[in-house]
Amino acid sequence: MSASQEYFEEKEKIDFLLYRGFRVTRVTENLDGAAVEFERTGAAGQEKEVLHLQTADARKYFSSILFHQQRNLTPAE
């Protein structure tokens, strides 16, 4: 599988979780990629999903999402 195809598959998984209301809560980086934990609180209680991202582009993508999440949590000045 090509690197671009792997990236698009990982991006699709990230986007799907975000669409369902999950937020990035924890990131663990290692030499094999990054384990990204997503959580949401819903009617069924707290749910957690973990994605293992291997492509550099997918790690850059979730980093930008994490940046925007943090920015939106900061009170406006």
CSV table of N, CA, C and O in Angstrom, one decimal:
chain,number,residue,atom,x,y,z
A,1,MET,N,0.8,-1.2,0.0
A,1,MET,CA,0.0,0.0,0.0
A,1,MET,C,0.9,1.2,0.0
A,1,MET,O,1.9,1.3,0.7
A,2,SER,N,0.5,2.2,-0.8
A,2,SER,CA,1.3,3.4,-0.8
A,2,SER,C,1.2,4.3,0.4
A,2,SER,O,0.2,4.2,1.2
A,3,ALA,N,2.2,5.1,0.7
A,3,ALA,CA,2.2,6.0,1.8
A,3,ALA,C,1.0,6.9,1.8
A,3,ALA,O,0.4,7.2,2.9
A,4,SER,N,0.6,7.4,0.6
A,4,SER,CA,-0.5,8.4,0.6
A,4,SER,C,-1.8,7.7,0.9
A,4,SER,O,-2.7,8.2,1.6
A,5,GLN,N,-2.0,6.4,0.5
A,5,GLN,CA,-3.2,5.6,0.8
A,5,GLN,C,-3.3,5.4,2.3
A,5,GLN,O,-4.4,5.5,2.8
A,6,GLU,N,-2.1,5.0,2.9
A,6,GLU,CA,-2.1,4.8,4.3
A,6,GLU,C,-2.6,6.1,5.1
A,6,GLU,O,-3.3,6.0,6.0
A,7,TYR,N,-2.0,7.2,4.6
A,7,TYR,CA,-2.4,8.5,5.2
A,7,TYR,C,-3.9,8.8,5.1
A,7,TYR,O,-4.5,9.1,6.1
A,8,PHE,N,-4.4,8.6,3.9
A,8,PHE,CA,-5.9,8.9,3.7
A,8,PHE,C,-6.7,7.9,4.6
A,8,PHE,O,-7.8,8.4,5.1
A,9,GLU,N,-6.3,6.7,4.8
A,9,GLU,CA,-7.1,5.8,5.7
A,9,GLU,C,-7.0,6.2,7.1
A,9,GLU,O,-8.0,6.2,7.8
A,10,GLU,N,-5.8,6.6,7.6
A,10,GLU,CA,-5.7,7.1,8.9
A,10,GLU,C,-6.4,8.4,9.1
A,10,GLU,O,-7.1,8.6,10.2
A,11,LYS,N,-6.4,9.3,8.2
A,11,LYS,CA,-7.1,10.6,8.3
A,11,LYS,C,-8.6,10.3,8.3
A,11,LYS,O,-9.3,11.0,9.1
A,12,GLU,N,-9.1,9.4,7.5
A,12,GLU,CA,-10.5,9.0,7.5
A,12,GLU,C,-10.9,8.5,8.9
A,12,GLU,O,-12.0,8.9,9.4
A,13,LYS,N,-10.1,7.7,9.6
A,13,LYS,CA,-10.4,7.2,10.9
A,13,LYS,C,-10.5,8.4,11.9
A,13,LYS,O,-11.4,8.4,12.8
A,14,ILE,N,-9.5,9.3,11.8
A,14,ILE,CA,-9.5,10.5,12.7
A,14,ILE,C,-10.8,11.3,12.5
A,14,ILE,O,-11.5,11.7,13.5
A,15,ASP,N,-11.1,11.6,11.2
A,15,ASP,CA,-12.2,12.4,10.9
A,15,ASP,C,-13.5,11.8,11.4
A,15,ASP,O,-14.4,12.5,11.9
A,16,PHE,N,-13.6,10.5,11.3
A,16,PHE,CA,-14.8,9.7,11.7
A,16,PHE,C,-15.0,9.9,13.2
A,16,PHE,O,-16.1,10.2,13.7
A,17,LEU,N,-13.9,9.7,14.0
A,17,LEU,CA,-14.1,9.9,15.4
A,17,LEU,C,-14.4,11.3,15.8
A,17,LEU,O,-15.3,11.6,16.7
A,18,LEU,N,-13.8,12.3,15.1
A,18,LEU,CA,-14.2,13.7,15.4
A,18,LEU,C,-15.6,14.0,15.1
A,18,LEU,O,-16.3,14.7,15.8
A,19,TYR,N,-16.1,13.4,14.0
A,19,TYR,CA,-17.5,13.6,13.6
A,19,TYR,C,-18.4,13.0,14.6
A,19,TYR,O,-19.5,13.6,14.9
A,20,ARG,N,-18.0,12.0,15.3
A,20,ARG,CA,-18.9,11.3,16.3
A,20,ARG,C,-18.8,12.0,17.6
A,20,ARG,O,-19.4,11.6,18.6
A,21,GLY,N,-18.0,13.1,17.7
A,21,GLY,CA,-17.9,13.9,18.9
A,21,GLY,C,-16.7,13.5,19.9
A,21,GLY,O,-16.7,14.0,21.0
A,22,PHE,N,-15.8,12.8,19.4
A,22,PHE,CA,-14.6,12.4,20.2
A,22,PHE,C,-13.6,13.6,20.2
A,22,PHE,O,-13.6,14.4,19.3
A,23,ARG,N,-12.8,13.7,21.3
A,23,ARG,CA,-11.8,14.7,21.4
A,23,ARG,C,-10.5,13.9,21.7
A,23,ARG,O,-10.5,12.9,22.4
A,24,VAL,N,-9.3,14.5,21.2
A,24,VAL,CA,-8.0,13.9,21.5
A,24,VAL,C,-7.7,14.2,23.0
A,24,VAL,O,-7.8,15.4,23.4
A,25,THR,N,-7.4,13.2,23.7
A,25,THR,CA,-7.1,13.4,25.2
A,25,THR,C,-5.7,13.0,25.6
A,25,THR,O,-5.2,13.4,26.6
A,26,ARG,N,-5.1,12.1,24.8
A,26,ARG,CA,-3.7,11.7,25.1
A,26,ARG,C,-3.0,11.2,23.9
A,26,ARG,O,-3.6,10.6,23.0
A,27,VAL,N,-1.7,11.5,23.9
A,27,VAL,CA,-0.9,11.1,22.7
A,27,VAL,C,0.4,10.4,23.3
A,27,VAL,O,1.0,11.0,24.2
A,28,THR,N,0.7,9.3,22.8
A,28,THR,CA,2.0,8.6,23.2
A,28,THR,C,2.7,8.3,21.9
A,28,THR,O,2.3,7.5,21.1
A,29,GLU,N,3.9,9.0,21.8
A,29,GLU,CA,4.7,8.8,20.6
A,29,GLU,C,5.8,7.8,20.8
A,29,GLU,O,6.3,7.7,21.9
A,30,ASN,N,6.1,7.0,19.8
A,30,ASN,CA,7.3,6.1,19.9
A,30,ASN,C,7.8,6.0,18.5
A,30,ASN,O,7.4,6.7,17.6
A,31,LEU,N,8.8,5.1,18.3
A,31,LEU,CA,9.5,5.0,17.0
A,31,LEU,C,8.6,4.4,16.0
A,31,LEU,O,8.8,4.5,14.8
A,32,ASP,N,7.5,3.7,16.4
A,32,ASP,CA,6.6,3.1,15.4
A,32,ASP,C,5.4,4.0,15.0
A,32,ASP,O,4.6,3.6,14.2
A,33,GLY,N,5.3,5.2,15.6
A,33,GLY,CA,4.2,6.1,15.3
A,33,GLY,C,3.7,6.8,16.5
A,33,GLY,O,4.5,7.1,17.4
A,34,ALA,N,2.4,6.9,16.6
A,34,ALA,CA,1.8,7.6,17.7
A,34,ALA,C,0.5,6.8,18.1
A,34,ALA,O,-0.3,6.5,17.2
A,35,ALA,N,0.3,6.6,19.4
A,35,ALA,CA,-1.0,6.1,19.9
A,35,ALA,C,-1.8,7.3,20.4
A,35,ALA,O,-1.4,8.0,21.3
A,36,VAL,N,-2.9,7.5,19.7
A,36,VAL,CA,-3.7,8.7,20.0
A,36,VAL,C,-5.0,8.2,20.6
A,36,VAL,O,-5.8,7.4,20.0
A,37,GLU,N,-5.3,8.7,21.9
A,37,GLU,CA,-6.5,8.4,22.5
A,37,GLU,C,-7.6,9.4,22.3
A,37,GLU,O,-7.3,10.6,22.4
A,38,PHE,N,-8.8,9.0,22.0
A,38,PHE,CA,-9.9,9.9,21.8
A,38,PHE,C,-10.9,9.5,22.9
A,38,PHE,O,-11.1,8.3,23.2
A,39,GLU,N,-11.6,10.5,23.4
A,39,GLU,CA,-12.7,10.2,24.4
A,39,GLU,C,-13.9,11.1,24.1
A,39,GLU,O,-13.8,12.2,23.5
A,40,ARG,N,-15.1,10.6,24.5
A,40,ARG,CA,-16.3,11.4,24.5
A,40,ARG,C,-17.2,10.9,25.6
A,40,ARG,O,-17.1,9.8,26.0
A,41,THR,N,-18.0,11.8,26.1
A,41,THR,CA,-19.0,11.5,27.1
A,41,THR,C,-20.4,11.6,26.4
A,41,THR,O,-20.7,12.6,25.8
A,42,GLY,N,-21.1,10.5,26.5
A,42,GLY,CA,-22.4,10.5,25.8
A,42,GLY,C,-23.4,9.9,26.7
A,42,GLY,O,-23.2,9.7,27.9
A,43,ALA,N,-24.6,9.5,26.2
A,43,ALA,CA,-25.6,8.9,26.9
A,43,ALA,C,-25.2,7.6,27.5
A,43,ALA,O,-25.7,7.2,28.6
A,44,ALA,N,-24.3,6.9,26.9
A,44,ALA,CA,-23.9,5.6,27.4
A,44,ALA,C,-22.7,5.7,28.3
A,44,ALA,O,-22.1,4.7,28.7
A,45,GLY,N,-22.3,6.9,28.7
A,45,GLY,CA,-21.2,7.1,29.6
A,45,GLY,C,-20.0,7.6,28.8
A,45,GLY,O,-20.1,8.1,27.7
A,46,GLN,N,-18.8,7.4,29.4
A,46,GLN,CA,-17.6,7.8,28.7
A,46,GLN,C,-17.1,6.7,27.8
A,46,GLN,O,-17.0,5.5,28.2
A,47,GLU,N,-16.8,7.1,26.6
A,47,GLU,CA,-16.2,6.1,25.6
A,47,GLU,C,-14.8,6.5,25.3
A,47,GLU,O,-14.5,7.7,25.2
A,48,LYS,N,-14.0,5.5,25.0
A,48,LYS,CA,-12.6,5.7,24.6
A,48,LYS,C,-12.2,4.9,23.4
A,48,LYS,O,-12.6,3.8,23.3
A,49,GLU,N,-11.5,5.5,22.5
A,49,GLU,CA,-11.0,4.8,21.3
A,49,GLU,C,-9.5,5.2,21.2
A,49,GLU,O,-9.1,6.3,21.5
A,50,VAL,N,-8.7,4.2,20.7
A,50,VAL,CA,-7.3,4.5,20.5
A,50,VAL,C,-6.9,4.1,19.1
A,50,VAL,O,-7.3,3.1,18.6
A,51,LEU,N,-6.3,5.1,18.4
A,51,LEU,CA,-5.8,4.9,17.1
A,51,LEU,C,-4.3,4.8,17.1
A,51,LEU,O,-3.6,5.7,17.8
A,52,HIS,N,-3.7,3.9,16.4
A,52,HIS,CA,-2.3,3.9,16.2
A,52,HIS,C,-1.9,4.5,14.8
A,52,HIS,O,-2.3,3.9,13.8
A,53,LEU,N,-1.3,5.6,14.8
A,53,LEU,CA,-1.0,6.3,13.5
A,53,LEU,C,0.4,6.1,13.2
A,53,LEU,O,1.3,6.3,14.0
A,54,GLN,N,0.7,5.7,12.0
A,54,GLN,CA,2.0,5.4,11.6
A,54,GLN,C,2.6,6.4,10.6
A,54,GLN,O,3.8,6.6,10.6
A,55,THR,N,1.8,7.0,9.8
A,55,THR,CA,2.3,7.9,8.8
A,55,THR,C,2.6,9.3,9.4
A,55,THR,O,1.9,9.8,10.3
A,56,ALA,N,3.7,9.9,8.9
A,56,ALA,CA,4.1,11.2,9.4
A,56,ALA,C,3.0,12.3,9.1
A,56,ALA,O,2.7,13.1,9.9
A,57,ASP,N,2.3,12.1,8.0
A,57,ASP,CA,1.3,13.1,7.6
A,57,ASP,C,0.1,13.0,8.5
A,57,ASP,O,-0.5,14.0,8.9
A,58,ALA,N,-0.3,11.8,8.9
A,58,ALA,CA,-1.4,11.6,9.9
A,58,ALA,C,-1.1,12.2,11.2
A,58,ALA,O,-1.9,12.8,11.9
A,59,ARG,N,0.2,12.0,11.7
A,59,ARG,CA,0.6,12.6,12.9
A,59,ARG,C,0.6,14.1,12.9
A,59,ARG,O,0.2,14.8,13.8
A,60,LYS,N,1.0,14.7,11.7
A,60,LYS,CA,0.9,16.2,11.6
A,60,LYS,C,-0.6,16.6,11.6
A,60,LYS,O,-0.9,17.6,12.2
A,61,TYR,N,-1.4,15.8,11.0
A,61,TYR,CA,-2.8,16.2,10.9
A,61,TYR,C,-3.5,16.2,12.3
A,61,TYR,O,-4.1,17.1,12.6
A,62,PHE,N,-3.3,15.1,13.1
A,62,PHE,CA,-3.9,15.1,14.4
A,62,PHE,C,-3.2,16.2,15.3
A,62,PHE,O,-3.9,16.8,16.2
A,63,SER,N,-2.0,16.6,15.0
A,63,SER,CA,-1.3,17.7,15.8
A,63,SER,C,-2.0,19.0,15.6
A,63,SER,O,-2.2,19.8,16.5
A,64,SER,N,-2.4,19.2,14.3
A,64,SER,CA,-3.1,20.5,14.0
A,64,SER,C,-4.5,20.4,14.7
A,64,SER,O,-5.0,21.5,15.2
A,65,ILE,N,-5.2,19.3,14.7
A,65,ILE,CA,-6.4,19.2,15.4
A,65,ILE,C,-6.3,19.4,16.9
A,65,ILE,O,-7.1,20.1,17.5
A,66,LEU,N,-5.2,18.9,17.5
A,66,LEU,CA,-5.0,19.0,18.9
A,66,LEU,C,-4.7,20.5,19.2
A,66,LEU,O,-5.2,21.1,20.2
A,67,PHE,N,-4.0,21.2,18.3
A,67,PHE,CA,-3.7,22.6,18.5
A,67,PHE,C,-5.0,23.4,18.5
A,67,PHE,O,-5.3,24.2,19.4
A,68,HIS,N,-5.9,23.1,17.6
A,68,HIS,CA,-7.2,23.8,17.5
A,68,HIS,C,-8.1,23.5,18.7
A,68,HIS,O,-8.8,24.3,19.2
A,69,GLN,N,-8.1,22.2,19.2
A,69,GLN,CA,-8.8,21.9,20.4
A,69,GLN,C,-8.4,22.7,21.6
A,69,GLN,O,-9.2,23.2,22.3
A,70,GLN,N,-7.1,22.8,21.7
A,70,GLN,CA,-6.5,23.5,22.9
A,70,GLN,C,-6.8,25.0,22.7
A,70,GLN,O,-7.1,25.7,23.7
A,71,ARG,N,-6.8,25.5,21.5
A,71,ARG,CA,-7.1,26.9,21.3
A,71,ARG,C,-8.5,27.2,21.7
A,71,ARG,O,-8.9,28.3,22.2
A,72,ASN,N,-9.4,26.3,21.3
A,72,ASN,CA,-10.9,26.5,21.6
A,72,ASN,C,-11.2,26.4,23.1
A,72,ASN,O,-12.2,26.9,23.5
A,73,LEU,N,-10.3,25.7,23.9
A,73,LEU,CA,-10.6,25.6,25.3
A,73,LEU,C,-10.1,26.8,26.1
A,73,LEU,O,-10.5,27.0,27.2
A,74,THR,N,-9.2,27.5,25.4
A,74,THR,CA,-8.6,28.7,26.1
A,74,THR,C,-9.7,29.8,26.1
A,74,THR,O,-10.2,30.2,25.1
A,75,PRO,N,-9.9,30.4,27.3
A,75,PRO,CA,-10.9,31.6,27.3
A,75,PRO,C,-10.4,32.7,26.4
A,75,PRO,O,-9.2,33.0,26.3
A,76,ALA,N,-11.4,33.3,25.8
A,76,ALA,CA,-11.1,34.5,24.9
A,76,ALA,C,-10.6,35.7,25.7
A,76,ALA,O,-11.1,35.9,26.8
A,77,GLU,N,-9.7,36.4,25.2
A,77,GLU,CA,-9.1,37.5,25.9
A,77,GLU,C,-9.7,38.8,25.3
A,77,GLU,O,-10.1,38.9,24.3
